[in-house]
Structure formats: structure tokens, C-alpha cells
Amino acid sequence: MLDSQPQRAAARLLSWIEDEDPRAVAALQATWSRTGNGYVIGVTGPPGAGKSTLVDCLAVHAAAQGHTVGVLAVDPTSPFSGGAVLGDRLRMNGAQQQGVFIRSVATRGHLGGLTATTRYLVNALELLGCDLVFVETVGAGQGDVEVVQLADTTVVVEVPGLGDEVQAQKAGILEIGDLLLVNKSDRPGADRLAQELLSAVELGEPRDWQPPVLQVTAIEGTGIDAAWDAIVDHRAHMEAGPLADDRLARQMHELEQQLQQQLFRDRMVTIGDKALRSAAERVLARRSDPFSAINRLAN
Amino acid sequence: MLDSQPQRAAARLLSWIEDEDPRAVAALQATWSRTGNGYVIGVTGPPGAGKSTLVDCLAVHAAAQGHTVGVLAVDPTSPFSGGAVLGDRLRMNGAQQQGVFIRSVATRGHLGGLTATTRYLVNALELLGCDLVFVETVGAGQGDVEVVQLADTTVVVEVPGLGDEVQAQKAGILEIGDLLLVNKSDRPGADRLAQELLSAVELGEPRDWQPPVLQVTAIEGTGIDAAWDAIVDHRAHMEAGPLADDRLARQMHELEQQLQQQLFRDRMVTIGDKALRSAAERVLARRSDPFSAINRLAN
């Protein structure tokens, strides 16, 4: 770990990002060259899948292997309030006692989008000394796909007994999983769910990496060793080849998002906020179609 | 309903939007003045809440009241495949038999974002003669908030027994609900859930409209009358005042999204795609921080 001075600076940076303090940008710029050394593991899945318990187990396990571990529980779900619903969230005592750095954040993605803002939170954890960061999305799986895009390894957590509609969703979420975990495997239907996931993987497009399907019961710590080993395997696979291209593609996507927002801000300075309002009024009154309105605003 | 020629054109427009056919834009422009007459009801909630059954019940009920009803089941969840997972989805026979126009669409939002694209699908349904359109998001509730932003009335569906993590999410999703429905109210825990939702509403910020909390069991058709009446009440409340401002704010947001994308496309024509790639390479190699990179790309 770092000595106390840089560590205080890193902790302050983390708070600045969370609090949307404008000083965050300069601090990120000043420290940029010292970030980027962490490996990021994304964890997603439907509500009720037990993601936080699972992440805590994996984090403790990784810490025991010598990693300095950070956990970001990101709540992208409060675009209307901006408030954290995470404050009263239960976390296992284990993880925090064993030196795992856990941070629950509700962010609307003020620093150029949700993925970018979460990426900067990861960078702040790297400055705190973390070489391994779990990014867990609190919430609803599919909508959190965006956040997971910053992960080097993505773990998808499923759970038996969530109903038929969930089944239909798996097609989408399966495609992003490098590792599929059936949590709460002591429940009825766990074996069948694991079998279905395995079939889905085998029926899918052949890939360089075939996502393993494993059963765990995080609350009892069952299956965590095997899940961790699968993560290590995937990391080795990534680092032997695809990781660099993968990170480049993701960085390009992030820059694209941020550039869009920057160009918009610059344009608004030129044309004024009222232009947007009056364009919207014309579109609603059917005096202009939206495509023509956009062209006028852009040129 | 319209005569067959415009109806064929409207059906073709719907397909063009779904298929990302470039002819969709000109067709939307040509028909823009004839759209915007529908009232949009958004339905969201967690997976397994029984949204599709509920929407089908409400749609049949509305059709019986004399409305020409459309249903869009939007799947925003396949950013990686673009494929519909809705094809094999079960829908009640009732709705389709009773003249309700149902369309399940997987869209990545190619026409300027997910909300805008869904809005255009609503416009196509309006051209088919629909004066009432349900937009149901398939999937995960929170992440689908974006799509729901085009609704004039938003129905949030909850269901007992989805676990503790779901509870924590309610804060966010409650804020968007104009009507809160506890579905599957024949299940244990339904009364308690309804009571909790009611308390949450009463504890929240006072609003012009206090969202009612109602219990339904869609699969048996129980409570649908009362739910429909609550929607009608909310519509009357909106049309007596807030609707115009509400629609204006939403239209401004849509135009903002689309303008961002347009400005980005225009900029890429000027600087070339390679500039983005080389900026991403510099950022990853820590030779440039992302904020400086964006400034260089934007100017």
C-alpha cells in the first residue's frame, strides 16, 4: 500500500467523483499516469441474485491470495433522485475486516457517462493501491450492461426461481458473461438452471473463450474457490491475447460518449439553450419534424 | 381505422424502423404532421412481475372502452446481438383477437437513441389509427427507465417475493410511477408489499399527484377495472395541466440526445475515425488523460 499522503489524496479524489466536485477532473488529470494498473471484474445479474454477497466472498478470497482488492457497488438507478439507496445496504462484515476496500456509489455519470465515471472511480481505487477491482451493479442486470462494459472479466449471476420472464432475458445477458454463476444453488431448480445455461452457451456462437457455468451458494461460501479459479483462467486467457484490443475498443467507446457530450456543450454555448426549447416546441406542434430540427440545430 | 392504403404504409414504416431501414427517416418526416395524437402509457417493473400479462389485460379493457389500442413490447436488452428474444414470447390470445395491435421489438435505438426510436414506433402505431399506446419494457425495470420517459402515464409493476435486493431498488423506481400495481396479489406477501409501497409514497416528497397503490392479479383478470380507472384519473390530471410542460421537457431531452449524436457524426467526418482510435491509444498508454484528449478531438 501507499504511504498516507497519496492515500489521503486518493480517498479525497474518490469523494470528489462521488460528490460531483469540479476538482475531480484536475485531480484525475494530475494522477492519470499512475492509474490503469488494476484488473477489473464486473459482476451483473438480476435483482435478488445475491450479487453483493457473492462479490464479498470473491473479494475476501482474492485478498487471501495476496491481491489488494477494491469493490465498487454502483447504483445507476436513480436518474431522478441522484440519491443513494445503498446507504442501508447490508454488506458482509468479512470483506471489510479483511482489508477489502468497499465503496457503494450512486452516480448519474456526470463525468461523461456512467461507464466513464465508474472508470474514474476504479482509477481512484487504483491510486489507493488496489490491483483488483470488482464492479458490481446494483439492480437489474440488463440495464447495467453499460457499466459492465468497463470490465476485463464479466461475471453474470443467475438464480433459480425468478420466473419465466427471466428466462427470456438470458439470451442478452449471456452474451456478455465470461463466467456464468448460478447462485443460491441450494434452492430447487438450480441444477436445471445450470443445465439450461450450459445448453445456451453450447448453442451459441463458438467463441475463443467458452464461458464456464458454475454453481455457488455465496451465503455459505460454497463454490467460491472454483468461481475464483475460473476468473483467474479467464484473466490468463485475456492477457495472453485479446485484452489489449478489448480495452482499446472500450476506451474508444468511452471517448465517443464523452466527445458527444463535449460537442453538445460547445454547441449550446453557440446557439443558446432557448434554441433547443423552441425546436422542441416546433416538433411537438408538428411545425417541424425532429430530423429537420436536429439538422438546423447542428448547422 | 384508416383505409387500407395508409394502413399498409404505416405497417411498412413500422417494419422499416424495426429493420433499421434508412427509408424510415423520410417516411417519418413525410407523416410527421399526422402523428402525435396518441396517449402513451409506459409499464415497467422487475423481471418476473408479469408485465406482459398485465398489459394485455389493460389493453383488452381499453379496447372495450372504445380505444384503438397499440402495444409495444420493447426489448432494449440486446446491445450485443441486436436480436429479438421476444419471438417465442407468450402473449395472451385475448388481446390480439380483440383488435389490439401488438408489436414486440428489439431495438438498439438506431434512430437517435432508444427513447427516440421507441417514440417513432409509437408514431407509426398512431398512423395505424391507435389513440392509446402501451409501451412495455421487457426486462429489468431500472435500466428501462429511459424508455419509460416517453410515457404520459407510467405504471410501475411490483410483485411479492422477489427478495431483499428488490426492496432496496424501490426508491428509484417509485419516483417514476404514476400508478403502482402489486401484481400476483394472490401470492403471500402481497398485502405487506402494497402497504410498504403506500408508506414509501406517503413518506416521499408531496406531489400534485399522489400515486395510488393497487393490487391486481393479472392472470385472473382481478383488479384490472380499478387499475384502468386509475390510469384514466391520472390522464385527466395530466391533461388538466402538467401534460404540455411534461411533453415539452421530454421532447427537449430527446432532441438533446439526437443532437449529440448528430454533432458527433459531423465531427467524425471532419477529423476521421482514426483520430478517435489514436486518442484512445494515447489514453490507454497514459500519454494523455481523457479530458485533454476530448478537448483535442472537439476543437
Coordinates of C-alpha atoms in Angstrom, one line a residue:
Chain A
M1 CA 0.0 0.0 0.0
L2 CA 1.0 3.6 -0.5
D3 CA 2.1 5.9 2.3
S4 CA -0.5 8.1 3.9
Q5 CA -0.2 11.3 1.9
P6 CA -1.0 9.8 -1.5
Q7 CA -3.6 7.6 0.1
R8 CA -5.5 10.6 1.6
A9 CA -5.3 12.3 -1.9
A10 CA -6.8 9.2 -3.5
A11 CA -9.6 9.0 -0.9
R12 CA -10.3 12.6 -1.5
L13 CA -10.4 12.0 -5.3
L14 CA -12.9 9.2 -4.7
S15 CA -15.2 11.6 -2.7
W16 CA -14.8 14.3 -5.3
I17 CA -16.0 12.0 -8.0
E18 CA -18.9 10.8 -5.9
D19 CA -19.9 14.3 -4.9
E20 CA -19.6 15.7 -8.4
D21 CA -17.0 18.1 -7.2
P22 CA -15.4 20.0 -10.1
R23 CA -11.9 19.5 -8.6
A24 CA -12.2 15.8 -9.6
V25 CA -11.2 16.5 -13.2
A26 CA -7.9 18.2 -12.4
A27 CA -7.1 15.5 -9.8
L28 CA -7.8 12.8 -12.4
Q29 CA -5.6 14.6 -14.9
A30 CA -2.8 15.0 -12.5
T31 CA -2.8 11.3 -11.4
W32 CA -3.7 9.8 -14.8
S33 CA -0.2 8.4 -15.5
R34 CA -0.3 6.5 -12.2
T35 CA -3.6 4.7 -13.0
G36 CA -4.6 1.9 -15.3
N37 CA -2.8 -0.9 -13.4
G38 CA -5.9 -2.6 -12.0
Y39 CA -7.7 -5.6 -13.4
V40 CA -11.5 -5.0 -13.4
I41 CA -14.1 -7.8 -12.8
G42 CA -17.7 -6.8 -13.5
V43 CA -20.5 -8.6 -11.8
T44 CA -24.1 -8.3 -13.0
G45 CA -27.3 -10.2 -12.9
P46 CA -31.0 -9.7 -12.0
P47 CA -32.2 -8.3 -8.7
G48 CA -32.3 -10.9 -6.0
A49 CA -29.5 -12.9 -7.4
G50 CA -27.3 -12.3 -4.4
K51 CA -24.6 -10.3 -6.2
S52 CA -23.4 -8.4 -3.2
T53 CA -22.9 -11.5 -1.0
L54 CA -21.1 -13.2 -3.9
V55 CA -18.8 -10.2 -4.6
D56 CA -17.9 -10.0 -0.9
C57 CA -17.0 -13.7 -0.9
L58 CA -14.9 -13.4 -4.1
A59 CA -13.2 -10.2 -2.7
V60 CA -12.2 -11.9 0.5
H61 CA -10.9 -14.9 -1.4
A62 CA -8.9 -12.7 -3.7
A63 CA -7.5 -10.7 -0.8
A64 CA -6.3 -14.0 0.7
Q65 CA -4.4 -14.7 -2.5
G66 CA -2.4 -11.5 -2.0
H67 CA -4.4 -9.1 -4.0
T68 CA -5.3 -5.6 -2.8
V69 CA -8.9 -5.6 -3.6
G70 CA -11.5 -2.9 -4.2
V71 CA -15.2 -3.2 -4.6
L72 CA -17.4 -0.7 -6.3
A73 CA -21.2 -1.3 -5.9
V74 CA -22.6 1.1 -8.5
D75 CA -26.2 2.1 -8.4
P76 CA -27.0 3.7 -11.8
T77 CA -30.7 3.6 -11.0
S78 CA -31.6 6.9 -9.5
P79 CA -31.6 9.3 -12.5
F80 CA -34.5 11.1 -10.9
S81 CA -33.2 11.5 -7.4
G82 CA -29.5 11.2 -7.7
G83 CA -29.7 9.8 -4.2
A84 CA -28.1 6.6 -3.0
V85 CA -30.3 3.8 -2.0
L86 CA -27.3 1.9 -0.9
G87 CA -26.7 3.6 2.5
D88 CA -28.6 1.0 4.5
R89 CA -27.4 -1.9 2.4
L90 CA -26.1 -4.9 4.3
R91 CA -22.6 -6.0 3.5
M92 CA -20.9 -9.0 4.9
N93 CA -18.6 -8.0 7.7
G94 CA -16.0 -10.3 6.4
A95 CA -14.8 -8.3 3.4
Q96 CA -14.3 -5.0 5.2
Q97 CA -12.5 -6.7 8.1
Q98 CA -10.0 -8.3 5.7
G99 CA -8.8 -5.1 4.1
V100 CA -11.1 -5.1 1.1
F101 CA -11.9 -1.5 0.2
I102 CA -15.7 -1.3 -0.4
R103 CA -17.5 1.7 -1.8
S104 CA -21.2 2.0 -2.6
V105 CA -21.9 4.8 -5.1
A106 CA -25.0 6.2 -6.7
T107 CA -23.8 8.0 -9.8
R108 CA -25.6 9.6 -12.6
G109 CA -22.4 9.6 -14.6
H110 CA -21.7 13.3 -14.5
L111 CA -18.1 12.8 -15.8
G112 CA -19.1 11.9 -19.3
G113 CA -21.4 9.0 -18.8
L114 CA -21.9 6.2 -16.3
T115 CA -19.2 4.0 -17.7
A116 CA -16.6 6.7 -17.7
T117 CA -17.5 7.9 -14.2
T118 CA -17.3 4.4 -12.9
R119 CA -13.9 4.0 -14.7
Y120 CA -12.6 7.1 -12.8
L121 CA -13.8 5.6 -9.5
V122 CA -11.8 2.5 -10.4
N123 CA -8.8 4.7 -11.1
A124 CA -9.2 6.3 -7.7
L125 CA -9.2 2.8 -6.1
E126 CA -6.0 2.0 -8.1
L127 CA -4.4 5.1 -6.6
L128 CA -5.4 3.7 -3.2
G129 CA -3.3 0.6 -4.1
C130 CA -5.9 -1.8 -5.5
D131 CA -4.7 -4.1 -8.2
L132 CA -8.0 -5.9 -8.5
V133 CA -11.4 -4.1 -8.6
F134 CA -14.8 -5.7 -8.6
V135 CA -17.5 -3.5 -10.1
E136 CA -20.9 -4.8 -9.1
T137 CA -24.0 -3.2 -10.5
V138 CA -26.8 -2.9 -8.0
G139 CA -30.0 -3.5 -9.8
A140 CA -31.4 -5.0 -12.7
G141 CA -28.8 -6.8 -14.8
Q142 CA -29.7 -5.8 -18.3
G143 CA -29.8 -2.1 -17.8
D144 CA -26.5 -2.3 -16.1
V145 CA -24.8 -3.8 -19.2
E146 CA -23.4 -0.3 -19.8
V147 CA -21.4 -0.3 -16.6
V148 CA -20.1 -3.8 -17.1
Q149 CA -18.6 -2.7 -20.4
L150 CA -15.6 -1.4 -18.4
A151 CA -14.8 -4.9 -17.0
D152 CA -11.9 -7.1 -18.2
T153 CA -13.8 -10.1 -17.0
T154 CA -17.6 -10.2 -16.6
V155 CA -19.4 -12.5 -14.2
V156 CA -23.1 -13.0 -14.8
V157 CA -25.0 -14.2 -11.8
E158 CA -28.3 -16.1 -12.2
V159 CA -30.5 -17.6 -9.6
P160 CA -33.2 -20.3 -9.7
G161 CA -36.9 -19.4 -9.3
L162 CA -37.2 -15.9 -10.7
G163 CA -39.9 -16.9 -13.2
D164 CA -40.3 -17.3 -16.9
E165 CA -39.7 -13.8 -18.0
V166 CA -36.2 -14.0 -16.7
Q167 CA -35.5 -17.0 -18.9
A168 CA -36.4 -14.9 -22.0
Q169 CA -33.8 -12.3 -21.0
K170 CA -30.9 -14.7 -20.7
A171 CA -30.1 -14.6 -24.3
G172 CA -29.0 -11.0 -24.0
I173 CA -27.1 -11.2 -20.7
L174 CA -25.4 -14.5 -21.5
E175 CA -23.5 -12.9 -24.4
I176 CA -21.7 -10.6 -22.0
G177 CA -20.7 -13.2 -19.5
D178 CA -17.2 -14.7 -19.4
L179 CA -18.3 -16.8 -16.4
L180 CA -21.9 -17.8 -15.5
L181 CA -22.6 -18.4 -11.9
V182 CA -25.8 -20.0 -10.6
N183 CA -26.1 -18.6 -7.1
K184 CA -28.3 -20.0 -4.3
S185 CA -27.7 -23.4 -5.6
D186 CA -29.2 -24.9 -2.5
R187 CA -32.6 -23.9 -4.0
P188 CA -34.8 -26.1 -6.1
G189 CA -34.2 -25.7 -9.8
A190 CA -30.5 -24.8 -9.5
D191 CA -29.3 -27.9 -11.4
R192 CA -31.9 -27.3 -14.2
L193 CA -30.9 -23.7 -14.5
A194 CA -27.2 -24.5 -14.7
Q195 CA -28.0 -27.1 -17.4
E196 CA -30.1 -24.6 -19.3
L197 CA -27.3 -22.0 -19.2
L198 CA -24.8 -24.6 -20.3
S199 CA -27.0 -25.5 -23.3
A200 CA -27.4 -21.9 -24.1
V201 CA -23.7 -21.4 -24.1
E202 CA -23.1 -24.5 -26.2
L203 CA -25.8 -23.5 -28.7
G204 CA -24.3 -20.0 -29.1
E205 CA -21.7 -18.8 -31.5
P206 CA -18.4 -20.6 -31.0
R207 CA -16.0 -18.2 -29.2
D208 CA -12.3 -18.3 -28.3
W209 CA -13.5 -18.5 -24.7
Q210 CA -16.4 -20.7 -23.8
P211 CA -17.9 -19.3 -20.6
P212 CA -18.0 -21.9 -17.8
V213 CA -21.2 -22.4 -15.9
L214 CA -20.6 -23.0 -12.2
Q215 CA -22.9 -23.4 -9.2
V216 CA -22.3 -21.5 -6.0
T217 CA -24.1 -20.7 -2.7
A218 CA -22.4 -17.5 -1.7
I219 CA -24.1 -17.1 1.6
E220 CA -22.5 -20.4 2.7
G221 CA -19.3 -19.8 0.8
T222 CA -19.8 -22.9 -1.3
G223 CA -18.2 -23.0 -4.8
I224 CA -16.2 -19.7 -4.3
D225 CA -12.8 -21.4 -4.9
A226 CA -13.9 -22.8 -8.2
A227 CA -15.5 -19.5 -9.2
W228 CA -12.3 -17.6 -8.4
D229 CA -10.2 -20.2 -10.3
A230 CA -12.5 -19.6 -13.4
I231 CA -11.9 -15.9 -13.1
V232 CA -8.1 -16.4 -12.9
D233 CA -8.4 -18.7 -16.0
H234 CA -10.3 -16.1 -18.0
R235 CA -7.8 -13.4 -17.0
A236 CA -4.9 -15.6 -18.2
H237 CA -6.8 -16.1 -21.5
M238 CA -7.4 -12.4 -21.9
E239 CA -3.8 -11.4 -21.0
A240 CA -2.4 -13.9 -23.5
G241 CA -4.1 -12.0 -26.3
P242 CA -7.4 -10.3 -26.5
L243 CA -7.1 -7.9 -23.6
A244 CA -5.3 -5.1 -25.4
D245 CA -7.7 -4.9 -28.3
D246 CA -10.6 -5.3 -25.9
R247 CA -9.5 -2.4 -23.8
L248 CA -8.9 -0.3 -26.9
A249 CA -12.4 -0.8 -28.2
R250 CA -13.8 0.1 -24.8
Q251 CA -11.7 3.2 -24.5
M252 CA -12.8 4.3 -27.9
H253 CA -16.4 3.8 -27.0
E254 CA -15.9 5.9 -23.8
L255 CA -14.2 8.7 -25.6
E256 CA -17.0 8.7 -28.2
Q257 CA -19.6 9.1 -25.4
Q258 CA -17.6 11.9 -23.8
L259 CA -16.9 13.6 -27.1
Q260 CA -20.6 13.7 -27.9
Q261 CA -21.3 15.4 -24.7
Q262 CA -18.5 17.9 -25.1
L263 CA -19.6 18.8 -28.7
F264 CA -23.1 19.3 -27.4
R265 CA -22.0 21.6 -24.6
D266 CA -19.9 23.6 -27.1
R267 CA -22.8 23.9 -29.5
M268 CA -25.2 25.1 -26.8
V269 CA -22.8 27.9 -25.9
T270 CA -23.1 29.0 -29.6
I271 CA -26.8 28.6 -30.2
G272 CA -28.1 29.1 -26.6
D273 CA -30.4 26.9 -24.6
K274 CA -33.5 28.6 -26.0
A275 CA -32.9 27.2 -29.4
L276 CA -33.4 23.7 -28.1
R277 CA -36.6 24.7 -26.4
S278 CA -38.1 26.4 -29.4
A279 CA -37.1 23.4 -31.6
A280 CA -38.9 21.1 -29.2
E281 CA -42.0 23.3 -29.3
R282 CA -42.0 23.3 -33.1
V283 CA -41.6 19.5 -33.2
L284 CA -44.5 19.0 -30.7
A285 CA -46.7 21.4 -32.6
R286 CA -45.9 19.4 -35.8
R287 CA -44.5 22.5 -37.4
S288 CA -41.2 20.7 -37.9
D289 CA -40.2 17.0 -37.9
P290 CA -37.4 16.1 -35.5
F291 CA -34.8 15.2 -38.1
S292 CA -35.1 18.7 -39.8
A293 CA -35.0 20.3 -36.3
I294 CA -31.8 18.5 -35.5
N295 CA -30.2 19.5 -38.7
R296 CA -31.0 23.1 -38.1
L297 CA -29.6 22.9 -34.5
A298 CA -26.4 21.2 -35.7
N299 CA -25.5 23.6 -38.5
Chain B
M1 CA -59.4 2.9 -38.6
L2 CA -57.8 4.2 -41.7
D3 CA -58.4 2.8 -45.1
S4 CA -56.1 0.2 -46.4
Q5 CA -53.5 2.3 -48.4
P6 CA -52.3 4.5 -45.5
Q7 CA -52.5 1.5 -43.2
R8 CA -50.2 -0.5 -45.4
A9 CA -47.8 2.5 -45.5
A10 CA -47.9 2.7 -41.7
A11 CA -47.2 -1.0 -41.3
R12 CA -44.3 -0.7 -43.7
L13 CA -43.0 2.3 -41.7
L14 CA -43.1 0.1 -38.5
S15 CA -41.1 -2.6 -40.2
W16 CA -38.6 0.0 -41.6
I17 CA -38.0 1.3 -38.1
E18 CA -37.6 -2.2 -36.7
D19 CA -35.3 -3.2 -39.5
E20 CA -33.2 -0.1 -39.4
D21 CA -34.1 0.6 -43.0
P22 CA -32.8 4.1 -44.0
R23 CA -36.2 4.8 -45.7
A24 CA -37.7 5.1 -42.2
V25 CA -36.4 8.7 -41.8
A26 CA -38.0 10.1 -44.9
A27 CA -41.3 8.3 -44.1
L28 CA -41.3 9.7 -40.6
Q29 CA -40.7 13.2 -42.0
A30 CA -43.5 12.9 -44.6
T31 CA -46.0 11.7 -42.0
W32 CA -44.9 13.8 -39.0
S33 CA -47.8 16.2 -39.2
R34 CA -50.2 13.3 -38.8
T35 CA -48.7 11.9 -35.7
G36 CA -48.6 12.9 -32.0
N37 CA -52.3 12.2 -31.3
G38 CA -51.8 9.1 -29.2
Y39 CA -51.7 8.9 -25.4
V40 CA -48.7 6.8 -24.2
I41 CA -48.8 4.6 -21.1
G42 CA -45.5 3.2 -20.0
V43 CA -45.3 0.0 -18.0
T44 CA -42.2 -1.1 -16.2
G45 CA -41.1 -3.2 -13.3
P46 CA -38.7 -6.0 -12.5
P47 CA -38.4 -9.3 -14.4
G48 CA -41.0 -11.8 -13.4
A49 CA -43.5 -9.1 -12.4
G50 CA -45.9 -10.3 -15.0
K51 CA -45.9 -7.1 -17.0
S52 CA -46.9 -8.6 -20.4
T53 CA -50.0 -10.3 -19.0
L54 CA -51.0 -7.2 -17.2
V55 CA -50.5 -5.0 -20.3
D56 CA -52.6 -7.5 -22.3
C57 CA -55.4 -7.2 -19.8
L58 CA -55.3 -3.5 -19.7
A59 CA -55.2 -3.3 -23.5
V60 CA -58.2 -5.5 -23.9
H61 CA -60.0 -3.4 -21.3
A62 CA -59.2 -0.2 -23.0
A63 CA -60.2 -1.6 -26.4
A64 CA -63.6 -2.5 -24.8
Q65 CA -63.9 1.2 -23.8
G66 CA -63.7 2.2 -27.4
H67 CA -60.0 2.9 -27.8
T68 CA -57.9 1.8 -30.7
V69 CA -55.0 0.3 -28.8
G70 CA -51.4 -0.5 -29.6
V71 CA -48.9 -2.3 -27.5
L72 CA -45.2 -2.0 -27.9
A73 CA -43.1 -4.5 -26.0
V74 CA -39.7 -3.0 -26.2
D75 CA -36.6 -5.1 -25.6
P76 CA -33.7 -2.7 -25.1
T77 CA -31.5 -5.5 -23.8
S78 CA -29.6 -6.9 -26.7
P79 CA -27.0 -4.3 -27.4
F80 CA -24.6 -7.1 -28.3
S81 CA -26.8 -9.2 -30.5
G82 CA -29.4 -6.8 -31.7
G83 CA -31.6 -9.9 -31.9
A84 CA -35.1 -10.2 -30.6
V85 CA -35.6 -12.6 -27.7
L86 CA -39.2 -11.9 -28.0
G87 CA -40.1 -14.1 -30.8
D88 CA -41.2 -17.0 -28.8
R89 CA -42.8 -14.9 -26.1
L90 CA -46.2 -15.9 -24.9
R91 CA -48.9 -13.3 -25.3
M92 CA -52.5 -13.8 -24.2
N93 CA -54.6 -14.7 -27.1
G94 CA -57.2 -12.2 -25.8
A95 CA -55.6 -9.0 -26.8
Q96 CA -54.7 -9.9 -30.4
Q97 CA -58.2 -11.3 -31.0
Q98 CA -59.8 -8.1 -29.9
G99 CA -58.1 -5.8 -32.3
V100 CA -55.2 -4.7 -30.1
F101 CA -52.2 -4.1 -32.2
I102 CA -49.2 -5.8 -30.5
R103 CA -45.6 -5.5 -31.6
S104 CA -42.6 -6.9 -29.9
V105 CA -39.4 -5.1 -30.9
A106 CA -35.8 -5.4 -30.1
T107 CA -34.2 -2.2 -30.8
R108 CA -30.8 -0.7 -30.1
G109 CA -32.1 2.8 -30.7
H110 CA -30.5 3.4 -34.1
L111 CA -32.7 6.5 -34.7
G112 CA -31.1 8.7 -32.2
G113 CA -31.4 6.7 -29.0
L114 CA -33.7 4.1 -27.5
T115 CA -36.4 6.6 -26.4
A116 CA -36.5 8.4 -29.8
T117 CA -36.7 5.1 -31.7
T118 CA -39.5 3.9 -29.5
R119 CA -41.2 7.2 -29.9
Y120 CA -41.1 6.7 -33.7
L121 CA -42.6 3.3 -33.3
V122 CA -45.4 4.9 -31.3
N123 CA -45.8 7.4 -34.2
A124 CA -46.2 4.5 -36.6
L125 CA -48.9 3.0 -34.4
E126 CA -50.6 6.3 -34.4
L127 CA -50.6 6.3 -38.2
L128 CA -52.3 2.8 -37.9
G129 CA -55.1 4.5 -36.1
C130 CA -54.1 3.9 -32.4
D131 CA -55.1 6.6 -30.0
L132 CA -53.7 4.7 -27.0
V133 CA -50.3 3.0 -26.9
F134 CA -48.9 0.9 -24.1
V135 CA -45.1 0.8 -24.1
E136 CA -44.0 -2.1 -22.0
T137 CA -40.3 -2.6 -21.3
V138 CA -39.3 -6.2 -21.3
G139 CA -36.6 -6.7 -18.8
A140 CA -35.3 -5.2 -15.8
G141 CA -37.2 -2.2 -14.6
Q142 CA -34.5 0.2 -13.7
G143 CA -32.5 0.1 -16.8
D144 CA -35.6 0.5 -18.8
V145 CA -36.3 3.9 -17.1
E146 CA -35.0 5.5 -20.3
V147 CA -37.8 4.1 -22.4
V148 CA -40.5 4.9 -19.9
Q149 CA -39.5 8.6 -20.3
L150 CA -41.7 8.8 -23.3
A151 CA -44.8 7.9 -21.4
D152 CA -47.5 10.3 -20.4
T153 CA -48.6 7.9 -17.7
T154 CA -46.2 5.5 -16.1
V155 CA -47.3 2.3 -14.4
V156 CA -44.8 0.5 -12.1
V157 CA -45.5 -3.1 -11.5
E158 CA -44.1 -4.8 -8.5
V159 CA -44.6 -8.4 -7.3
P160 CA -44.2 -10.1 -3.9
G161 CA -41.4 -12.4 -3.2
L162 CA -38.5 -11.1 -5.3
G163 CA -36.1 -10.8 -2.4
D164 CA -34.5 -8.1 -0.4
E165 CA -32.4 -6.6 -3.1
V166 CA -35.5 -5.6 -4.9
Q167 CA -36.7 -3.7 -1.9
A168 CA -33.6 -1.5 -2.0
Q169 CA -34.4 -0.6 -5.6
K170 CA -37.8 0.7 -5.0
A171 CA -36.7 4.1 -4.0
G172 CA -35.6 4.8 -7.6
I173 CA -38.4 3.1 -9.5
L174 CA -41.1 4.5 -7.2
E175 CA -40.3 8.0 -8.3
I176 CA -41.2 7.4 -11.9
G177 CA -44.6 5.7 -11.1
D178 CA -47.9 7.5 -11.5
L179 CA -49.6 4.3 -10.5
L180 CA -48.1 1.4 -8.5
L181 CA -49.5 -2.0 -9.1
V182 CA -48.8 -5.0 -7.0
N183 CA -49.3 -7.9 -9.4
K184 CA -49.7 -11.6 -8.4
S185 CA -51.7 -10.4 -5.4
D186 CA -52.8 -14.0 -4.7
R187 CA -49.3 -14.7 -3.5
P188 CA -48.1 -14.4 0.1
G189 CA -46.7 -11.1 1.0
A190 CA -48.8 -9.0 -1.5
D191 CA -50.6 -7.1 1.2
R192 CA -47.4 -6.3 3.0
L193 CA -45.8 -5.2 -0.2
A194 CA -48.7 -2.9 -1.1
Q195 CA -48.5 -1.5 2.4
E196 CA -44.8 -0.8 2.1
L197 CA -45.3 0.9 -1.3
L198 CA -48.0 3.0 0.2
S199 CA -45.8 4.0 3.1
A200 CA -43.0 4.8 0.7
V201 CA -45.3 7.0 -1.4
E202 CA -46.6 8.8 1.7
L203 CA -43.1 9.4 3.0
G204 CA -41.9 10.8 -0.3
E205 CA -42.0 14.4 -1.4
P206 CA -45.5 15.7 -1.7
R207 CA -46.6 15.9 -5.3
D208 CA -49.5 17.2 -7.2
W209 CA -50.4 13.7 -8.0
Q210 CA -50.1 11.0 -5.3
P211 CA -49.6 7.7 -7.0
P212 CA -52.2 5.2 -5.9
V213 CA -51.2 1.7 -4.9
L214 CA -53.4 -1.1 -6.2
Q215 CA -53.4 -4.8 -6.1
V216 CA -54.1 -6.9 -9.2
T217 CA -53.8 -10.5 -10.3
A218 CA -53.5 -10.1 -14.0
I219 CA -53.5 -13.7 -14.9
E220 CA -57.0 -14.0 -13.4
G221 CA -58.1 -10.5 -14.5
T222 CA -58.6 -9.4 -10.9
G223 CA -58.3 -5.6 -10.2
I224 CA -57.9 -4.6 -13.9
D225 CA -61.0 -2.3 -13.8
A226 CA -59.7 -0.4 -10.9
A227 CA -56.2 -0.2 -12.4
W228 CA -57.7 1.2 -15.7
D229 CA -59.8 3.7 -13.7
A230 CA -56.6 4.9 -12.0
I231 CA -54.9 5.4 -15.4
V232 CA -57.9 7.4 -16.6
D233 CA -57.8 9.5 -13.5
H234 CA -54.1 10.2 -14.0
R235 CA -54.6 11.1 -17.6
A236 CA -57.4 13.6 -16.6
H237 CA -55.0 15.1 -14.1
M238 CA -52.2 15.4 -16.7
E239 CA -54.5 16.8 -19.4
A240 CA -55.9 19.4 -16.9
G241 CA -52.4 20.9 -16.6
P242 CA -49.0 19.4 -16.5
L243 CA -49.1 17.3 -19.7
A244 CA -47.9 20.1 -22.1
D245 CA -44.9 21.1 -20.0
D246 CA -44.1 17.4 -19.4
R247 CA -44.1 16.6 -23.1
L248 CA -42.0 19.7 -23.8
A249 CA -39.4 18.7 -21.3
R250 CA -39.3 15.2 -22.7
Q251 CA -39.1 16.4 -26.3
M252 CA -36.2 18.7 -25.4
H253 CA -34.4 15.7 -23.8
E254 CA -34.9 13.6 -26.9
L255 CA -33.6 16.4 -29.2
E256 CA -30.6 16.8 -27.0
Q257 CA -29.7 13.1 -27.3
Q258 CA -30.2 13.2 -31.1
L259 CA -28.2 16.5 -31.4
Q260 CA -25.3 15.0 -29.5
Q261 CA -25.2 12.1 -31.9
Q262 CA -25.5 14.3 -35.0
L263 CA -22.7 16.6 -33.8
F264 CA -20.5 13.6 -33.2
R265 CA -21.2 12.2 -36.7
D266 CA -20.4 15.6 -38.3
R267 CA -17.2 15.9 -36.3
M268 CA -16.1 12.4 -37.3
V269 CA -16.4 13.4 -40.9
T270 CA -14.0 16.3 -40.2
I271 CA -11.4 14.6 -38.1
G272 CA -11.7 11.0 -39.3
D273 CA -12.3 7.8 -37.4
K274 CA -8.6 7.2 -36.9
A275 CA -8.3 10.3 -34.7
L276 CA -10.6 8.6 -32.1
R277 CA -8.6 5.4 -32.2
S278 CA -5.3 7.1 -31.8
A279 CA -6.7 9.2 -28.9
A280 CA -7.8 6.1 -27.2
E281 CA -4.4 4.5 -27.7
R282 CA -2.7 7.6 -26.1
V283 CA -5.1 7.5 -23.1
L284 CA -4.6 3.8 -22.5
A285 CA -0.8 4.2 -22.8
R286 CA -1.1 7.1 -20.2
R287 CA 0.4 9.5 -22.7
S288 CA -2.7 11.7 -22.5
D289 CA -5.5 11.9 -19.9
P290 CA -9.0 11.5 -21.4
F291 CA -10.1 15.1 -20.6
S292 CA -7.3 16.6 -22.7
A293 CA -7.9 14.0 -25.4
I294 CA -11.6 15.0 -25.6
N295 CA -10.6 18.7 -25.8
R296 CA -8.3 18.0 -28.7
L297 CA -10.9 15.9 -30.6
A298 CA -13.6 18.6 -30.1
N299 CA -11.6 21.6 -31.3

